[in-house]
Amino acid sequence: MHGSNGSGMGKRAISGVIVLWLISLAAPSFAMQNNHDQCMEAAGGVTVDMLDCTSTALQQAEEDLSAQYERTIQEIEPETGTRLGISRQHWMAYRESTCDAEAAAASGGSFSSVARLDCLLRLTRDRLQWLKIAFTNPDIQRDQR
């Protein structure tokens, strides 16, 4: 019989909680992705319908990202919030230039608009996930107002 103080079991329990927490952060994104996928499938390759699907999904993702920024700013130290604001400005410039490049790579035509919106949506969702994970870490110092 092995002597045990239960620390291995405690570590597994904590690991399980962390995994569940990460899954809960991603669940709304999976639902949004599924709605967008269904809309795109129903669009049947019709450009105007694809643009509508992606525009709607992008608007929702941008609203979600903005709300997450607001929540995050309320929870972090003011200096960290200032740095996050600067990071946000740089990220927005990065997103625009990256998606302009992806649209150009789509060889022009009507599909370049779809490619650009799809890129904006993808990068916005990625940023939302990053923001949720990076700033919901319990080890980050919070402002004690």
PDB file of C-alpha atoms in Angstrom:
ATOM      1  CA  MET A   1       0.000   0.000   0.000  1.00  0.00           C
ATOM      2  CA  HIS A   2       1.383   3.392  -0.955  1.00  0.00           C
ATOM      3  CA  GLY A   3       1.297   6.303   1.442  1.00  0.00           C
ATOM      4  CA  SER A   4      -0.342   9.325  -0.084  1.00  0.00           C
ATOM      5  CA  ASN A   5      -1.222  12.735   1.141  1.00  0.00           C
ATOM      6  CA  GLY A   6      -3.762  13.271  -1.623  1.00  0.00           C
ATOM      7  CA  SER A   7      -1.773  15.997  -3.362  1.00  0.00           C
ATOM      8  CA  GLY A   8      -1.905  14.186  -6.718  1.00  0.00           C
ATOM      9  CA  MET A   9      -5.653  13.979  -6.488  1.00  0.00           C
ATOM     10  CA  GLY A  10      -5.871  17.660  -5.600  1.00  0.00           C
ATOM     11  CA  LYS A  11      -3.720  18.598  -8.589  1.00  0.00           C
ATOM     12  CA  ARG A  12      -5.945  16.537 -10.892  1.00  0.00           C
ATOM     13  CA  ALA A  13      -9.037  18.224  -9.487  1.00  0.00           C
ATOM     14  CA  ILE A  14      -7.526  21.664 -10.025  1.00  0.00           C
ATOM     15  CA  SER A  15      -6.496  20.693 -13.556  1.00  0.00           C
ATOM     16  CA  GLY A  16     -10.039  19.512 -14.224  1.00  0.00           C
ATOM     17  CA  VAL A  17     -11.479  22.786 -12.976  1.00  0.00           C
ATOM     18  CA  ILE A  18      -9.107  24.748 -15.209  1.00  0.00           C
ATOM     19  CA  VAL A  19     -10.078  22.681 -18.252  1.00  0.00           C
ATOM     20  CA  LEU A  20     -13.785  23.207 -17.540  1.00  0.00           C
ATOM     21  CA  TRP A  21     -13.185  26.926 -17.064  1.00  0.00           C
ATOM     22  CA  LEU A  22     -11.402  27.178 -20.436  1.00  0.00           C
ATOM     23  CA  ILE A  23     -14.206  25.254 -22.124  1.00  0.00           C
ATOM     24  CA  SER A  24     -16.788  27.598 -20.605  1.00  0.00           C
ATOM     25  CA  LEU A  25     -14.910  30.577 -22.049  1.00  0.00           C
ATOM     26  CA  ALA A  26     -14.964  29.050 -25.512  1.00  0.00           C
ATOM     27  CA  ALA A  27     -18.576  27.796 -25.527  1.00  0.00           C
ATOM     28  CA  PRO A  28     -20.209  31.058 -26.686  1.00  0.00           C
ATOM     29  CA  SER A  29     -17.680  31.318 -29.520  1.00  0.00           C
ATOM     30  CA  PHE A  30     -18.517  27.818 -30.700  1.00  0.00           C
ATOM     31  CA  ALA A  31     -22.218  28.742 -30.766  1.00  0.00           C
ATOM     32  CA  MET A  32     -21.495  31.916 -32.767  1.00  0.00           C
ATOM     33  CA  GLN A  33     -19.294  29.968 -35.164  1.00  0.00           C
ATOM     34  CA  ASN A  34     -22.027  27.375 -35.642  1.00  0.00           C
ATOM     35  CA  ASN A  35     -24.617  30.073 -36.465  1.00  0.00           C
ATOM     36  CA  HIS A  36     -22.252  31.634 -38.982  1.00  0.00           C
ATOM     37  CA  ASP A  37     -21.452  28.252 -40.534  1.00  0.00           C
ATOM     38  CA  GLN A  38     -25.154  27.459 -40.915  1.00  0.00           C
ATOM     39  CA  CYS A  39     -25.819  30.849 -42.482  1.00  0.00           C
ATOM     40  CA  MET A  40     -22.928  30.424 -44.919  1.00  0.00           C
ATOM     41  CA  GLU A  41     -24.150  26.970 -45.882  1.00  0.00           C
ATOM     42  CA  ALA A  42     -27.625  28.367 -46.544  1.00  0.00           C
ATOM     43  CA  ALA A  43     -26.059  31.160 -48.639  1.00  0.00           C
ATOM     44  CA  GLY A  44     -25.105  28.512 -51.187  1.00  0.00           C
ATOM     45  CA  GLY A  45     -22.138  30.465 -52.527  1.00  0.00           C
ATOM     46  CA  VAL A  46     -24.193  33.570 -53.364  1.00  0.00           C
ATOM     47  CA  THR A  47     -21.815  36.434 -52.630  1.00  0.00           C
ATOM     48  CA  VAL A  48     -24.378  38.931 -51.337  1.00  0.00           C
ATOM     49  CA  ASP A  49     -25.797  36.330 -48.935  1.00  0.00           C
ATOM     50  CA  MET A  50     -22.314  35.353 -47.784  1.00  0.00           C
ATOM     51  CA  LEU A  51     -21.564  39.027 -47.131  1.00  0.00           C
ATOM     52  CA  ASP A  52     -24.777  39.331 -45.099  1.00  0.00           C
ATOM     53  CA  CYS A  53     -23.902  36.262 -43.012  1.00  0.00           C
ATOM     54  CA  THR A  54     -20.391  37.424 -42.297  1.00  0.00           C
ATOM     55  CA  SER A  55     -21.374  41.053 -41.669  1.00  0.00           C
ATOM     56  CA  THR A  56     -23.932  39.942 -39.086  1.00  0.00           C
ATOM     57  CA  ALA A  57     -21.437  37.634 -37.382  1.00  0.00           C
ATOM     58  CA  LEU A  58     -18.745  40.346 -37.440  1.00  0.00           C
ATOM     59  CA  GLN A  59     -21.072  42.910 -35.887  1.00  0.00           C
ATOM     60  CA  GLN A  60     -21.882  40.487 -33.058  1.00  0.00           C
ATOM     61  CA  ALA A  61     -18.213  39.594 -32.554  1.00  0.00           C
ATOM     62  CA  GLU A  62     -17.242  43.277 -32.402  1.00  0.00           C
ATOM     63  CA  GLU A  63     -19.996  43.964 -29.850  1.00  0.00           C
ATOM     64  CA  ASP A  64     -18.824  40.996 -27.770  1.00  0.00           C
ATOM     65  CA  LEU A  65     -15.209  42.168 -27.987  1.00  0.00           C
ATOM     66  CA  SER A  66     -16.120  45.699 -26.939  1.00  0.00           C
ATOM     67  CA  ALA A  67     -18.138  44.407 -23.974  1.00  0.00           C
ATOM     68  CA  GLN A  68     -15.245  42.146 -22.948  1.00  0.00           C
ATOM     69  CA  TYR A  69     -12.832  45.080 -23.115  1.00  0.00           C
ATOM     70  CA  GLU A  70     -15.144  47.093 -20.847  1.00  0.00           C
ATOM     71  CA  ARG A  71     -15.381  44.240 -18.322  1.00  0.00           C
ATOM     72  CA  THR A  72     -11.646  43.707 -18.416  1.00  0.00           C
ATOM     73  CA  ILE A  73     -10.809  47.392 -17.911  1.00  0.00           C
ATOM     74  CA  GLN A  74     -12.970  47.398 -14.773  1.00  0.00           C
ATOM     75  CA  GLU A  75     -11.013  44.474 -13.312  1.00  0.00           C
ATOM     76  CA  ILE A  76      -7.395  45.375 -13.991  1.00  0.00           C
ATOM     77  CA  GLU A  77      -4.952  47.927 -12.642  1.00  0.00           C
ATOM     78  CA  PRO A  78      -5.164  51.359 -14.336  1.00  0.00           C
ATOM     79  CA  GLU A  79      -1.632  51.083 -15.777  1.00  0.00           C
ATOM     80  CA  THR A  80      -2.468  47.698 -17.267  1.00  0.00           C
ATOM     81  CA  GLY A  81      -5.665  49.195 -18.685  1.00  0.00           C
ATOM     82  CA  THR A  82      -3.673  51.959 -20.363  1.00  0.00           C
ATOM     83  CA  ARG A  83      -1.343  49.400 -21.908  1.00  0.00           C
ATOM     84  CA  LEU A  84      -4.316  47.325 -23.025  1.00  0.00           C
ATOM     85  CA  GLY A  85      -5.792  50.407 -24.720  1.00  0.00           C
ATOM     86  CA  ILE A  86      -2.553  50.974 -26.628  1.00  0.00           C
ATOM     87  CA  SER A  87      -2.457  47.295 -27.539  1.00  0.00           C
ATOM     88  CA  ARG A  88      -6.039  47.549 -28.803  1.00  0.00           C
ATOM     89  CA  GLN A  89      -5.129  50.418 -31.145  1.00  0.00           C
ATOM     90  CA  HIS A  90      -2.159  48.491 -32.541  1.00  0.00           C
ATOM     91  CA  TRP A  91      -4.270  45.358 -32.911  1.00  0.00           C
ATOM     92  CA  MET A  92      -6.947  47.252 -34.857  1.00  0.00           C
ATOM     93  CA  ALA A  93      -4.317  48.545 -37.298  1.00  0.00           C
ATOM     94  CA  TYR A  94      -2.882  45.016 -37.590  1.00  0.00           C
ATOM     95  CA  ARG A  95      -6.353  43.565 -38.219  1.00  0.00           C
ATOM     96  CA  GLU A  96      -7.120  46.096 -40.956  1.00  0.00           C
ATOM     97  CA  SER A  97      -3.804  45.685 -42.785  1.00  0.00           C
ATOM     98  CA  THR A  98      -3.851  41.895 -42.488  1.00  0.00           C
ATOM     99  CA  CYS A  99      -7.379  41.639 -43.836  1.00  0.00           C
ATOM    100  CA  ASP A 100      -6.638  44.084 -46.657  1.00  0.00           C
ATOM    101  CA  ALA A 101      -3.770  41.783 -47.652  1.00  0.00           C
ATOM    102  CA  GLU A 102      -5.993  38.696 -47.495  1.00  0.00           C
ATOM    103  CA  ALA A 103      -8.596  40.431 -49.651  1.00  0.00           C
ATOM    104  CA  ALA A 104      -5.927  41.370 -52.198  1.00  0.00           C
ATOM    105  CA  ALA A 105      -4.729  37.767 -52.273  1.00  0.00           C
ATOM    106  CA  ALA A 106      -8.272  36.700 -53.214  1.00  0.00           C
ATOM    107  CA  SER A 107      -7.534  38.117 -56.688  1.00  0.00           C
ATOM    108  CA  GLY A 108     -10.064  40.918 -56.617  1.00  0.00           C
ATOM    109  CA  GLY A 109     -13.626  40.490 -57.751  1.00  0.00           C
ATOM    110  CA  SER A 110     -16.603  40.099 -55.477  1.00  0.00           C
ATOM    111  CA  PHE A 111     -14.983  37.323 -53.449  1.00  0.00           C
ATOM    112  CA  SER A 112     -12.323  39.710 -52.152  1.00  0.00           C
ATOM    113  CA  SER A 113     -15.060  41.404 -50.081  1.00  0.00           C
ATOM    114  CA  VAL A 114     -16.054  38.045 -48.609  1.00  0.00           C
ATOM    115  CA  ALA A 115     -12.407  37.200 -47.882  1.00  0.00           C
ATOM    116  CA  ARG A 116     -11.866  40.552 -46.141  1.00  0.00           C
ATOM    117  CA  LEU A 117     -14.958  40.225 -43.936  1.00  0.00           C
ATOM    118  CA  ASP A 118     -14.103  36.621 -43.125  1.00  0.00           C
ATOM    119  CA  CYS A 119     -10.621  37.715 -42.059  1.00  0.00           C
ATOM    120  CA  LEU A 120     -12.033  40.525 -39.889  1.00  0.00           C
ATOM    121  CA  LEU A 121     -14.402  38.049 -38.253  1.00  0.00           C
ATOM    122  CA  ARG A 122     -11.695  35.459 -37.627  1.00  0.00           C
ATOM    123  CA  LEU A 123      -9.243  37.943 -36.111  1.00  0.00           C
ATOM    124  CA  THR A 124     -11.951  39.577 -33.990  1.00  0.00           C
ATOM    125  CA  ARG A 125     -12.987  36.219 -32.566  1.00  0.00           C
ATOM    126  CA  ASP A 126      -9.346  35.350 -31.925  1.00  0.00           C
ATOM    127  CA  ARG A 127      -8.838  38.632 -30.066  1.00  0.00           C
ATOM    128  CA  LEU A 128     -11.963  38.027 -27.975  1.00  0.00           C
ATOM    129  CA  GLN A 129     -10.680  34.606 -26.917  1.00  0.00           C
ATOM    130  CA  TRP A 130      -7.244  36.037 -26.146  1.00  0.00           C
ATOM    131  CA  LEU A 131      -8.756  38.805 -24.038  1.00  0.00           C
ATOM    132  CA  LYS A 132     -10.916  36.360 -22.088  1.00  0.00           C
ATOM    133  CA  ILE A 133      -8.045  34.013 -21.354  1.00  0.00           C
ATOM    134  CA  ALA A 134      -5.272  36.557 -20.779  1.00  0.00           C
ATOM    135  CA  PHE A 135      -7.186  38.748 -18.359  1.00  0.00           C
ATOM    136  CA  THR A 136      -9.381  36.279 -16.524  1.00  0.00           C
ATOM    137  CA  ASN A 137      -6.331  34.579 -15.073  1.00  0.00           C
ATOM    138  CA  PRO A 138      -6.739  34.689 -11.276  1.00  0.00           C
ATOM    139  CA  ASP A 139      -2.996  35.337 -10.883  1.00  0.00           C
ATOM    140  CA  ILE A 140      -3.262  38.763 -12.538  1.00  0.00           C
ATOM    141  CA  GLN A 141      -3.191  41.574  -9.999  1.00  0.00           C
ATOM    142  CA  ARG A 142      -6.528  43.309  -9.826  1.00  0.00           C
ATOM    143  CA  ASP A 143      -7.225  46.853  -8.743  1.00  0.00           C
ATOM    144  CA  GLN A 144      -8.651  46.739  -5.202  1.00  0.00           C
ATOM    145  CA  ARG A 145     -11.011  49.720  -5.517  1.00  0.00           C
TER     146      ARG A 145
END
